mmCIF file of C-alpha atoms in Angstrom:
data_model
loop_
_atom_site.group_PDB
_atom_site.id
_atom_site.type_symbol
_atom_site.label_atom_id
_atom_site.label_comp_id
_atom_site.label_asym_id
_atom_site.label_seq_id
_atom_site.Cartn_x
_atom_site.Cartn_y
_atom_site.Cartn_z
ATOM 1 C CA MET A 591 -115.194 -97.523 -68.523
ATOM 2 C CA SER A 592 -114.957 -94.050 -66.693
ATOM 3 C CA VAL A 593 -112.796 -93.225 -63.577
ATOM 4 C CA ILE A 594 -114.904 -91.169 -61.053
ATOM 5 C CA THR A 595 -112.627 -88.707 -59.034
ATOM 6 C CA PHE A 596 -113.779 -87.143 -55.983
ATOM 7 C CA PRO A 597 -112.559 -83.779 -54.921
ATOM 8 C CA GLY A 598 -110.137 -83.786 -52.260
ATOM 9 C CA SER A 599 -108.548 -87.367 -52.824
ATOM 10 C CA GLU A 600 -105.892 -86.238 -54.676
ATOM 11 C CA PHE A 601 -104.456 -84.086 -52.032
ATOM 12 C CA ALA A 602 -105.478 -86.621 -48.788
ATOM 13 C CA LYS A 603 -101.932 -87.021 -48.088
ATOM 14 C CA ASN A 604 -100.554 -83.330 -48.372
ATOM 15 C CA TYR A 605 -102.285 -81.492 -45.776
ATOM 16 C CA ASP A 606 -101.241 -79.001 -43.161
ATOM 17 C CA ILE A 607 -102.072 -79.072 -39.884
ATOM 18 C CA ILE A 608 -103.254 -76.817 -37.278
ATOM 19 C CA CYS A 609 -103.028 -78.179 -33.592
ATOM 20 C CA PHE A 610 -104.592 -76.542 -30.283
ATOM 21 C CA SER A 611 -102.785 -77.835 -27.534
ATOM 22 C CA HIS A 612 -103.244 -76.238 -23.479
ATOM 23 C CA LEU A 613 -99.911 -77.741 -23.234
ATOM 24 C CA ARG A 614 -96.750 -75.066 -23.899
ATOM 25 C CA TRP A 615 -94.623 -76.599 -26.543
ATOM 26 C CA ASN A 616 -91.191 -76.073 -24.770
ATOM 27 C CA PHE A 617 -92.487 -77.079 -20.954
ATOM 28 C CA VAL A 618 -92.263 -80.552 -20.965
ATOM 29 C CA PHE A 619 -91.327 -82.829 -24.324
ATOM 30 C CA GLN A 620 -94.039 -85.628 -24.202
ATOM 31 C CA ARG A 621 -96.665 -86.868 -26.291
ATOM 32 C CA PRO A 622 -97.612 -83.625 -28.569
ATOM 33 C CA GLN A 623 -94.268 -82.879 -29.404
ATOM 34 C CA HIS A 624 -93.183 -86.778 -30.048
ATOM 35 C CA LEU A 625 -95.713 -87.078 -32.632
ATOM 36 C CA LEU A 626 -96.365 -83.612 -34.173
ATOM 37 C CA SER A 627 -92.403 -83.630 -34.410
ATOM 38 C CA ARG A 628 -92.786 -86.541 -37.366
ATOM 39 C CA PHE A 629 -95.833 -85.509 -38.732
ATOM 40 C CA ALA A 630 -93.864 -81.819 -39.476
ATOM 41 C CA GLY A 631 -91.538 -84.043 -41.566
ATOM 42 C CA LYS A 632 -93.901 -84.652 -43.985
ATOM 43 C CA HIS A 633 -96.518 -81.730 -43.515
ATOM 44 C CA ASN A 634 -96.206 -77.900 -41.874
ATOM 45 C CA VAL A 635 -97.724 -78.224 -38.192
ATOM 46 C CA PHE A 636 -98.854 -75.083 -36.945
ATOM 47 C CA TYR A 637 -98.688 -75.597 -32.884
ATOM 48 C CA VAL A 638 -101.594 -73.071 -30.903
ATOM 49 C CA GLU A 639 -101.021 -72.500 -27.651
ATOM 50 C CA GLU A 640 -103.107 -71.003 -24.969
ATOM 51 C CA PRO A 641 -103.569 -66.817 -25.103
ATOM 52 C CA ILE A 642 -100.977 -65.247 -23.296
ATOM 53 C CA PHE A 643 -102.486 -61.851 -21.244
ATOM 54 C CA HIS A 644 -99.978 -58.692 -22.079
ATOM 55 C CA ASP A 645 -99.721 -55.307 -21.716
ATOM 56 C CA GLY A 646 -100.569 -54.210 -25.371
ATOM 57 C CA ASN A 647 -102.276 -54.860 -28.735
ATOM 58 C CA PRO A 648 -103.924 -58.532 -29.691
ATOM 59 C CA LYS A 649 -100.981 -60.216 -31.572
ATOM 60 C CA LEU A 650 -99.626 -63.883 -32.140
ATOM 61 C CA VAL A 651 -96.109 -64.742 -31.638
ATOM 62 C CA VAL A 652 -94.531 -67.132 -34.118
ATOM 63 C CA ASP A 653 -91.567 -69.011 -34.131
ATOM 64 C CA GLU A 654 -90.196 -72.152 -35.597
ATOM 65 C CA SER A 655 -88.818 -74.955 -33.388
ATOM 66 C CA LYS A 656 -85.541 -76.936 -34.315
ATOM 67 C CA GLU A 657 -87.919 -79.831 -34.864
ATOM 68 C CA GLY A 658 -89.560 -77.826 -37.334
ATOM 69 C CA VAL A 659 -92.814 -77.199 -36.011
ATOM 70 C CA THR A 660 -94.716 -73.936 -36.148
ATOM 71 C CA VAL A 661 -95.017 -72.287 -31.998
ATOM 72 C CA CYS A 662 -97.966 -70.039 -32.679
ATOM 73 C CA VAL A 663 -98.423 -67.629 -29.351
ATOM 74 C CA PRO A 664 -101.123 -65.557 -29.013
ATOM 75 C CA HIS A 665 -101.130 -62.428 -26.593
ATOM 76 C CA LEU A 666 -103.994 -61.024 -25.760
ATOM 77 C CA PRO A 667 -104.409 -57.313 -23.600
ATOM 78 C CA THR A 668 -104.976 -57.887 -20.131
ATOM 79 C CA GLY A 669 -108.366 -57.216 -18.975
ATOM 80 C CA THR A 670 -110.068 -58.929 -22.310
ATOM 81 C CA ARG A 671 -113.409 -60.176 -21.580
ATOM 82 C CA MET A 672 -113.991 -63.852 -22.581
ATOM 83 C CA ASP A 673 -116.087 -62.806 -25.066
ATOM 84 C CA VAL A 674 -113.615 -60.482 -26.898
ATOM 85 C CA ALA A 675 -111.199 -62.801 -26.572
ATOM 86 C CA SER A 676 -112.471 -65.535 -28.510
ATOM 87 C CA GLU A 677 -113.008 -62.908 -31.485
ATOM 88 C CA MET A 678 -109.755 -61.625 -30.792
ATOM 89 C CA LEU A 679 -107.884 -65.382 -31.421
ATOM 90 C CA ARG A 680 -110.511 -66.571 -34.216
ATOM 91 C CA THR A 681 -109.424 -62.922 -35.624
ATOM 92 C CA LEU A 682 -105.408 -63.844 -35.003
ATOM 93 C CA LEU A 683 -106.255 -67.319 -36.364
ATOM 94 C CA ASP A 684 -107.477 -66.063 -39.475
ATOM 95 C CA ASP A 685 -104.975 -63.826 -40.263
ATOM 96 C CA LEU A 686 -102.688 -67.045 -39.903
ATOM 97 C CA LEU A 687 -104.065 -68.542 -42.283
ATOM 98 C CA VAL A 688 -103.982 -66.079 -45.200
ATOM 99 C CA GLU A 689 -100.230 -65.447 -44.326
ATOM 100 C CA LYS A 690 -99.207 -68.766 -44.763
ATOM 101 C CA GLU A 691 -101.197 -69.770 -47.404
ATOM 102 C CA VAL A 692 -102.879 -72.465 -45.608
ATOM 103 C CA ARG A 693 -105.839 -74.055 -47.267
ATOM 104 C CA ASP A 694 -106.738 -77.862 -46.849
ATOM 105 C CA TYR A 695 -105.440 -78.642 -43.149
ATOM 106 C CA VAL A 696 -106.352 -81.043 -40.315
ATOM 107 C CA CYS A 697 -107.528 -79.076 -36.901
ATOM 108 C CA TRP A 698 -105.945 -81.549 -34.012
ATOM 109 C CA TYR A 699 -107.110 -80.784 -30.985
ATOM 110 C CA TYR A 700 -104.922 -81.372 -27.478
ATOM 111 C CA THR A 701 -107.975 -79.373 -25.618
ATOM 112 C CA PRO A 702 -111.770 -79.148 -25.974
ATOM 113 C CA MET A 703 -111.546 -75.775 -24.956
ATOM 114 C CA MET A 704 -110.145 -74.316 -27.547
ATOM 115 C CA LEU A 705 -113.404 -74.873 -29.947
ATOM 116 C CA THR A 706 -115.056 -71.376 -28.374
ATOM 117 C CA TRP A 707 -112.711 -69.711 -31.075
ATOM 118 C CA THR A 708 -112.289 -72.533 -33.750
ATOM 119 C CA THR A 709 -115.092 -73.800 -34.573
ATOM 120 C CA HIS A 710 -115.636 -71.797 -38.326
ATOM 121 C CA LEU A 711 -113.145 -73.205 -39.696
ATOM 122 C CA LYS A 712 -113.039 -75.670 -42.772
ATOM 123 C CA PRO A 713 -110.883 -79.143 -42.032
ATOM 124 C CA LEU A 714 -110.610 -81.626 -44.231
ATOM 125 C CA ALA A 715 -110.948 -83.821 -41.016
ATOM 126 C CA VAL A 716 -111.132 -83.209 -37.096
ATOM 127 C CA VAL A 717 -108.051 -85.390 -34.589
ATOM 128 C CA TYR A 718 -109.126 -85.305 -30.783
ATOM 129 C CA ASP A 719 -105.430 -86.799 -29.268
ATOM 130 C CA CYS A 720 -107.185 -87.340 -25.718
ATOM 131 C CA MET A 721 -104.198 -87.617 -23.859
ATOM 132 C CA ASP A 722 -105.792 -87.039 -20.362
ATOM 133 C CA GLU A 723 -109.291 -86.928 -18.621
ATOM 134 C CA LEU A 724 -108.142 -83.316 -17.988
ATOM 135 C CA SER A 725 -111.617 -82.635 -16.211
ATOM 136 C CA ALA A 726 -110.343 -84.423 -12.758
ATOM 137 C CA PHE A 727 -107.329 -82.928 -12.994
ATOM 138 C CA LYS A 728 -106.863 -79.891 -10.624
ATOM 139 C CA ASN A 729 -108.294 -76.235 -11.346
ATOM 140 C CA ALA A 730 -110.198 -78.108 -14.915
ATOM 141 C CA PRO A 731 -112.641 -75.456 -15.872
ATOM 142 C CA PRO A 732 -115.945 -76.830 -15.582
ATOM 143 C CA GLU A 733 -117.736 -76.616 -18.764
ATOM 144 C CA LEU A 734 -115.097 -78.799 -19.950
ATOM 145 C CA ARG A 735 -117.648 -81.904 -20.213
ATOM 146 C CA THR A 736 -119.575 -80.122 -22.525
ATOM 147 C CA ARG A 737 -116.830 -78.874 -24.939
ATOM 148 C CA GLU A 738 -114.887 -81.607 -25.073
ATOM 149 C CA ALA A 739 -118.648 -83.322 -25.803
ATOM 150 C CA GLU A 740 -119.068 -81.080 -28.590
ATOM 151 C CA LEU A 741 -115.860 -81.716 -30.060
ATOM 152 C CA PHE A 742 -116.768 -85.925 -29.763
ATOM 153 C CA SER A 743 -119.230 -84.249 -32.051
ATOM 154 C CA LEU A 744 -116.738 -83.096 -34.802
ATOM 155 C CA SER A 745 -114.398 -85.148 -34.239
ATOM 156 C CA ASP A 746 -113.940 -87.945 -37.442
ATOM 157 C CA LEU A 747 -110.992 -89.628 -35.235
ATOM 158 C CA VAL A 748 -110.061 -90.458 -31.427
ATOM 159 C CA PHE A 749 -106.975 -90.850 -30.122
ATOM 160 C CA THR A 750 -106.578 -91.861 -26.694
ATOM 161 C CA GLY A 751 -103.017 -92.200 -24.631
ATOM 162 C CA GLY A 752 -103.533 -95.474 -22.605
ATOM 163 C CA ARG A 753 -105.731 -98.344 -22.607
ATOM 164 C CA SER A 754 -108.118 -97.570 -19.790
ATOM 165 C CA LEU A 755 -108.974 -94.033 -21.162
ATOM 166 C CA TYR A 756 -109.806 -95.567 -24.164
ATOM 167 C CA GLU A 757 -112.337 -97.954 -22.244
ATOM 168 C CA VAL A 758 -114.259 -95.372 -21.790
ATOM 169 C CA LYS A 759 -114.069 -92.846 -24.453
ATOM 170 C CA ARG A 760 -114.995 -95.904 -26.923
ATOM 171 C CA GLN A 761 -118.361 -95.036 -25.580
ATOM 172 C CA GLN A 762 -118.584 -91.530 -26.294
ATOM 173 C CA HIS A 763 -117.155 -91.727 -30.176
ATOM 174 C CA GLU A 764 -117.655 -94.613 -33.174
ATOM 175 C CA SER A 765 -114.132 -93.923 -33.805
ATOM 176 C CA VAL A 766 -111.597 -94.252 -30.931
ATOM 177 C CA TYR A 767 -108.539 -96.025 -31.407
ATOM 178 C CA CYS A 768 -105.922 -96.720 -28.640
ATOM 179 C CA PHE A 769 -102.503 -95.507 -29.153
ATOM 180 C CA PRO A 770 -100.618 -96.079 -25.505
ATOM 181 C CA SER A 771 -97.374 -93.577 -24.636
ATOM 182 C CA SER A 772 -94.410 -95.118 -26.907
ATOM 183 C CA ILE A 773 -90.700 -94.685 -26.331
ATOM 184 C CA ASP A 774 -87.731 -92.812 -28.971
ATOM 185 C CA VAL A 775 -85.411 -96.034 -27.689
ATOM 186 C CA LYS A 776 -82.414 -94.648 -29.196
ATOM 187 C CA HIS A 777 -82.617 -91.669 -27.828
ATOM 188 C CA PHE A 778 -82.881 -93.109 -23.692
ATOM 189 C CA GLU A 779 -80.647 -95.940 -24.158
ATOM 190 C CA LYS A 780 -78.136 -93.001 -24.332
ATOM 191 C CA ALA A 781 -78.246 -93.656 -21.109
ATOM 192 C CA LEU A 782 -76.515 -97.117 -20.779
ATOM 193 C CA MET A 783 -73.255 -95.275 -22.317
ATOM 194 C CA THR A 784 -73.082 -92.505 -20.596
ATOM 195 C CA THR A 785 -70.430 -91.745 -17.850
ATOM 196 C CA GLU A 786 -70.274 -88.484 -17.206
ATOM 197 C CA GLU A 787 -72.546 -86.833 -14.179
ATOM 198 C CA PRO A 788 -74.465 -83.769 -14.911
ATOM 199 C CA ALA A 789 -72.878 -81.110 -12.615
ATOM 200 C CA ASP A 790 -75.939 -80.832 -9.671
ATOM 201 C CA GLN A 791 -76.532 -84.964 -9.936
ATOM 202 C CA ALA A 792 -72.669 -85.373 -9.047
ATOM 203 C CA SER A 793 -72.752 -84.794 -5.066
ATOM 204 C CA VAL A 794 -76.294 -86.735 -4.418
ATOM 205 C CA GLY A 795 -75.579 -89.652 -2.758
ATOM 206 C CA ARG A 796 -76.100 -93.472 -2.866
ATOM 207 C CA PRO A 797 -78.353 -95.019 -3.827
ATOM 208 C CA ARG A 798 -80.608 -93.042 -5.747
ATOM 209 C CA ILE A 799 -83.546 -93.309 -6.468
ATOM 210 C CA GLY A 800 -85.084 -90.872 -9.361
ATOM 211 C CA PHE A 801 -88.124 -89.800 -10.964
ATOM 212 C CA PHE A 802 -88.434 -87.195 -13.470
ATOM 213 C CA GLY A 803 -91.726 -85.634 -14.620
ATOM 214 C CA VAL A 804 -94.458 -82.818 -13.893
ATOM 215 C CA ILE A 805 -94.721 -82.343 -9.894
ATOM 216 C CA ASP A 806 -98.103 -81.580 -9.546
ATOM 217 C CA GLU A 807 -101.568 -83.432 -7.893
ATOM 218 C CA ARG A 808 -101.014 -86.200 -9.533
ATOM 219 C CA THR A 809 -97.426 -86.850 -7.649
ATOM 220 C CA ASP A 810 -98.004 -88.756 -4.265
ATOM 221 C CA ILE A 811 -95.950 -86.136 -1.935
ATOM 222 C CA SER A 812 -96.811 -87.745 0.977
ATOM 223 C CA LEU A 813 -95.979 -91.010 -0.256
ATOM 224 C CA LEU A 814 -92.439 -89.664 -1.251
ATOM 225 C CA ASP A 815 -92.103 -87.704 1.982
ATOM 226 C CA ARG A 816 -92.768 -91.540 3.997
ATOM 227 C CA ILE A 817 -90.691 -93.749 1.994
ATOM 228 C CA ALA A 818 -87.607 -90.654 2.027
ATOM 229 C CA GLU A 819 -87.876 -90.772 6.238
ATOM 230 C CA LEU A 820 -87.711 -94.818 6.476
ATOM 231 C CA ARG A 821 -84.341 -94.409 4.420
ATOM 232 C CA PRO A 822 -82.343 -91.792 5.089
ATOM 233 C CA ASP A 823 -79.510 -93.420 3.564
ATOM 234 C CA TRP A 824 -80.965 -93.608 0.480
ATOM 235 C CA HIS A 825 -81.593 -90.321 -1.686
ATOM 236 C CA PHE A 826 -84.659 -89.505 -3.644
ATOM 237 C CA VAL A 827 -83.655 -87.364 -7.288
ATOM 238 C CA MET A 828 -87.010 -85.904 -8.111
ATOM 239 C CA ILE A 829 -86.479 -83.795 -12.112
ATOM 240 C CA GLY A 830 -89.289 -81.396 -13.089
ATOM 241 C CA PRO A 831 -91.068 -78.253 -12.658
ATOM 242 C CA VAL A 832 -93.794 -77.924 -9.728
ATOM 243 C CA VAL A 833 -97.515 -76.769 -11.014
ATOM 244 C CA LYS A 834 -100.199 -76.302 -8.768
ATOM 245 C CA ILE A 835 -98.187 -77.070 -5.845
ATOM 246 C CA GLU A 836 -96.602 -74.636 -3.393
ATOM 247 C CA GLU A 837 -92.703 -75.499 -2.924
ATOM 248 C CA GLU A 838 -93.318 -74.894 0.721
ATOM 249 C CA ASP A 839 -95.838 -78.019 0.902
ATOM 250 C CA LEU A 840 -93.066 -80.134 -0.895
ATOM 251 C CA PRO A 841 -91.520 -82.349 1.497
ATOM 252 C CA SER A 842 -88.270 -81.684 2.731
ATOM 253 C CA ARG A 843 -85.229 -84.014 4.268
ATOM 254 C CA ASP A 844 -81.643 -83.921 3.777
ATOM 255 C CA ASN A 845 -82.013 -87.334 1.258
ATOM 256 C CA ILE A 846 -84.669 -85.577 -1.065
ATOM 257 C CA HIS A 847 -83.049 -83.395 -3.780
ATOM 258 C CA TYR A 848 -84.801 -81.377 -6.476
ATOM 259 C CA LEU A 849 -83.072 -80.188 -9.813
ATOM 260 C CA GLY A 850 -85.931 -78.206 -11.339
ATOM 261 C CA GLY A 851 -86.484 -78.883 -15.086
ATOM 262 C CA LYS A 852 -84.115 -80.321 -17.562
ATOM 263 C CA SER A 853 -84.416 -80.870 -20.935
ATOM 264 C CA TYR A 854 -85.558 -83.906 -23.057
ATOM 265 C CA ASP A 855 -81.713 -83.734 -24.320
ATOM 266 C CA GLN A 856 -80.816 -84.108 -20.975
ATOM 267 C CA LEU A 857 -82.841 -86.708 -19.711
ATOM 268 C CA PRO A 858 -80.816 -89.771 -20.520
ATOM 269 C CA ASP A 859 -77.549 -88.460 -18.659
ATOM 270 C CA TYR A 860 -79.430 -87.933 -15.142
ATOM 271 C CA ILE A 861 -81.272 -91.111 -15.606
ATOM 272 C CA ALA A 862 -77.485 -93.024 -16.145
ATOM 273 C CA GLY A 863 -76.820 -91.765 -12.475
ATOM 274 C CA TRP A 864 -80.078 -93.381 -10.668
ATOM 275 C CA ASP A 865 -79.976 -97.416 -9.845
ATOM 276 C CA VAL A 866 -83.390 -97.041 -9.915
ATOM 277 C CA ALA A 867 -86.659 -95.367 -11.188
ATOM 278 C CA MET A 868 -89.680 -94.301 -9.538
ATOM 279 C CA MET A 869 -93.181 -93.585 -10.086
ATOM 280 C CA PRO A 870 -94.838 -92.183 -7.037
ATOM 281 C CA PHE A 871 -98.504 -91.072 -8.047
ATOM 282 C CA ALA A 872 -101.029 -90.600 -5.951
ATOM 283 C CA ILE A 873 -104.461 -92.621 -6.738
ATOM 284 C CA ASN A 874 -107.135 -90.063 -7.437
ATOM 285 C CA GLU A 875 -109.602 -88.956 -10.341
ATOM 286 C CA SER A 876 -106.753 -87.136 -11.537
ATOM 287 C CA THR A 877 -104.303 -90.345 -11.863
ATOM 288 C CA ARG A 878 -107.103 -92.428 -12.548
ATOM 289 C CA PHE A 879 -107.192 -93.128 -16.903
ATOM 290 C CA ILE A 880 -102.953 -91.849 -16.985
ATOM 291 C CA SER A 881 -100.245 -93.763 -19.533
ATOM 292 C CA PRO A 882 -97.362 -92.547 -18.524
ATOM 293 C CA THR A 883 -95.001 -92.096 -20.750
ATOM 294 C CA LYS A 884 -91.859 -92.043 -18.230
ATOM 295 C CA THR A 885 -92.511 -96.011 -18.178
ATOM 296 C CA PRO A 886 -91.198 -97.042 -20.965
ATOM 297 C CA GLU A 887 -88.414 -94.183 -21.113
ATOM 298 C CA TYR A 888 -87.294 -96.161 -17.704
ATOM 299 C CA LEU A 889 -87.121 -99.343 -18.925
ATOM 300 C CA ALA A 890 -84.710 -98.148 -22.766
ATOM 301 C CA ALA A 891 -82.763 -96.507 -20.248
ATOM 302 C CA GLY A 892 -81.930 -99.984 -18.087
ATOM 303 C CA ARG A 893 -83.443 -98.829 -14.943
ATOM 304 C CA PRO A 894 -85.055 -100.885 -12.843
ATOM 305 C CA VAL A 895 -88.696 -99.192 -12.040
ATOM 306 C CA VAL A 896 -90.716 -99.015 -9.109
ATOM 307 C CA SER A 897 -94.671 -97.738 -9.514
ATOM 308 C CA THR A 898 -97.915 -96.964 -7.422
ATOM 309 C CA PRO A 899 -100.458 -99.484 -9.322
ATOM 310 C CA ILE A 900 -101.797 -96.864 -11.895
ATOM 311 C CA ARG A 901 -103.790 -98.967 -13.828
ATOM 312 C CA ASP A 902 -101.740 -98.411 -17.512
ATOM 313 C CA VAL A 903 -98.721 -99.460 -15.283
ATOM 314 C CA VAL A 904 -99.896 -102.442 -13.900
ATOM 315 C CA ARG A 905 -101.128 -103.705 -17.201
ATOM 316 C CA PRO A 906 -98.826 -104.913 -19.374
ATOM 317 C CA TYR A 907 -95.364 -103.827 -17.546
ATOM 318 C CA GLY A 908 -96.500 -104.874 -14.206
ATOM 319 C CA GLU A 909 -97.905 -108.461 -15.180
ATOM 320 C CA ALA A 910 -95.027 -109.118 -17.259
ATOM 321 C CA GLY A 911 -92.608 -108.568 -14.769
ATOM 322 C CA LEU A 912 -91.076 -105.620 -16.056
ATOM 323 C CA VAL A 913 -92.386 -102.857 -13.115
ATOM 324 C CA ARG A 914 -92.611 -103.533 -9.307
ATOM 325 C CA ILE A 915 -95.914 -102.205 -7.903
ATOM 326 C CA ALA A 916 -96.089 -100.552 -4.604
ATOM 327 C CA GLU A 917 -99.016 -98.922 -2.719
ATOM 328 C CA THR A 918 -97.068 -98.171 0.732
ATOM 329 C CA ALA A 919 -94.531 -96.615 1.466
ATOM 330 C CA GLU A 920 -93.723 -99.584 3.107
ATOM 331 C CA GLU A 921 -93.913 -101.786 0.260
ATOM 332 C CA PHE A 922 -92.310 -99.095 -1.864
ATOM 333 C CA VAL A 923 -88.690 -99.560 0.082
ATOM 334 C CA ASN A 924 -89.317 -103.254 -0.085
ATOM 335 C CA ALA A 925 -89.552 -103.275 -3.892
ATOM 336 C CA ILE A 926 -86.605 -100.638 -3.894
ATOM 337 C CA ARG A 927 -84.457 -102.316 -2.163
ATOM 338 C CA GLU A 928 -85.289 -105.769 -4.786
ATOM 339 C CA ALA A 929 -84.845 -103.866 -7.977
ATOM 340 C CA LEU A 930 -81.291 -103.279 -6.256
ATOM 341 C CA ASP A 931 -79.890 -106.366 -5.924
ATOM 342 C CA GLU A 932 -82.001 -107.646 -9.394
ATOM 343 C CA ASP A 933 -79.853 -109.512 -11.907
ATOM 344 C CA ALA A 934 -80.101 -106.033 -14.436
ATOM 345 C CA GLY A 935 -78.404 -108.005 -17.312
ATOM 346 C CA GLU A 936 -82.033 -110.242 -17.540
ATOM 347 C CA ARG A 937 -84.352 -107.675 -17.184
ATOM 348 C CA ARG A 938 -82.612 -105.518 -20.326
ATOM 349 C CA VAL A 939 -83.036 -108.366 -22.328
ATOM 350 C CA ARG A 940 -86.849 -109.580 -21.284
ATOM 351 C CA ALA A 941 -87.804 -104.883 -21.144
ATOM 352 C CA ALA A 942 -85.857 -104.705 -24.866
ATOM 353 C CA GLU A 943 -87.482 -107.562 -25.860
ATOM 354 C CA PHE A 944 -90.989 -105.292 -24.757
ATOM 355 C CA LEU A 945 -90.245 -102.397 -26.084
ATOM 356 C CA ASP A 946 -89.666 -103.850 -29.574
ATOM 357 C CA THR A 947 -92.835 -103.573 -30.405
ATOM 358 C CA MET A 948 -93.971 -99.887 -29.613
ATOM 359 C CA SER A 949 -92.319 -97.308 -31.056
ATOM 360 C CA TRP A 950 -93.238 -92.996 -31.628
ATOM 361 C CA ASP A 951 -91.998 -93.887 -34.844
ATOM 362 C CA LYS A 952 -95.052 -96.257 -35.496
ATOM 363 C CA THR A 953 -97.593 -95.003 -33.641
ATOM 364 C CA TYR A 954 -97.462 -91.271 -35.884
ATOM 365 C CA ALA A 955 -97.725 -94.370 -39.533
ATOM 366 C CA GLY A 956 -100.524 -95.757 -37.617
ATOM 367 C CA MET A 957 -102.397 -92.762 -37.572
ATOM 368 C CA SER A 958 -100.835 -90.831 -40.603
ATOM 369 C CA GLU A 959 -102.510 -93.816 -42.272
ATOM 370 C CA LEU A 960 -106.340 -93.472 -40.050
ATOM 371 C CA ILE A 961 -106.134 -89.215 -40.655
ATOM 372 C CA ASP A 962 -105.693 -89.910 -44.833
ATOM 373 C CA GLU A 963 -108.965 -92.898 -44.288
ATOM 374 C CA ALA A 964 -110.855 -89.523 -42.907
ATOM 375 C CA ILE A 965 -110.047 -87.382 -44.758
ATOM 376 C CA GLU A 966 -110.560 -89.409 -47.803
ATOM 377 C CA LYS A 967 -114.406 -90.405 -46.578
ATOM 378 C CA ASN A 968 -115.300 -87.211 -46.050
ATOM 379 C CA SER A 969 -113.831 -85.931 -49.649
ATOM 380 C CA ARG A 970 -116.038 -88.387 -50.602
ATOM 381 C CA GLN A 971 -119.209 -87.952 -49.152
ATOM 382 C CA THR A 972 -118.641 -84.649 -49.640
ATOM 383 C CA ALA A 973 -119.123 -85.117 -53.139
ATOM 384 C CA ARG A 974 -121.513 -87.052 -53.578
ATOM 385 C CA ALA A 975 -123.467 -84.293 -51.236
ATOM 386 C CA SER A 976 -122.934 -82.201 -54.481
ATOM 387 C CA ILE A 977 -124.283 -84.322 -57.070
#
């Protein structure tokens, strides 16, 4: 009996990954970094960022991250027209693939806006990891929805960063899979053993209620201002870069402390010094589908958590009694007071049991298996078409 083989099946697991992202690799360590760092253990991963405009010729600045990911940053001449920019970017990308001898690869997108200069590529499969509803964000390009529809038509797989987003996107594509925000438990458990305070937090009074993440239009700064006003004896620590908000618009009180951005490695040291972790997210279009990675990270660090009613926090964390949900400033203050008085040991046991079911390693393994299957399926279809 003869055995039929299909072109491509032998390298289904030996592909490179070219990721196109609107997020800078060295900005905030979040979902793309967690996932692609793990893929880099078995694949060559090229992380292509949005272009930077400068006074000079077109070039691609390529660096190796400590996680083993090749980070590629296009630099284009200032003032370049959009149509010309797309052609330049296409050329820089093609040169990269030739130089690095990239032949069998998967295209992985975090933004559909990069389709303008990547549709000529011939990948083994296309993945769209939809971690946010980008069209709802402040300053989103008006053509983003159209581009996303185009990306859906090209994608073999669509991953979503939370259940709310999954429920919407599964109506738009036949192969949508929900992979909610996950956790590196061992990394954040360090907060349970850390005793030395970071210098810029050591002088902050107690009790401390902390937040880390990007401070932008998703942050309810009015809520933050009001709860700080209601409890001037509590101290609120805000860690993270300020984006799309003027710093003078941030609430300024003696008990609100903005410590700036910190690296992923530093976060457990800061969380260790908090009494409560908070997520004062605004309830608006930009937060309608978010699934905050920090929720399980706070829990793994052993902190009680108070959040506004973000849908993907209410379920499952609120429903499981792991996160207190509060909408108004008064409710937020009451929830923090309860958290300060609770039995930490009992909560930590329940949180540990819950977090045991999720990890970035498991998410990576599930995604990897689906990609292998998509490549194999495409290879079979290509083989049959050529007969």
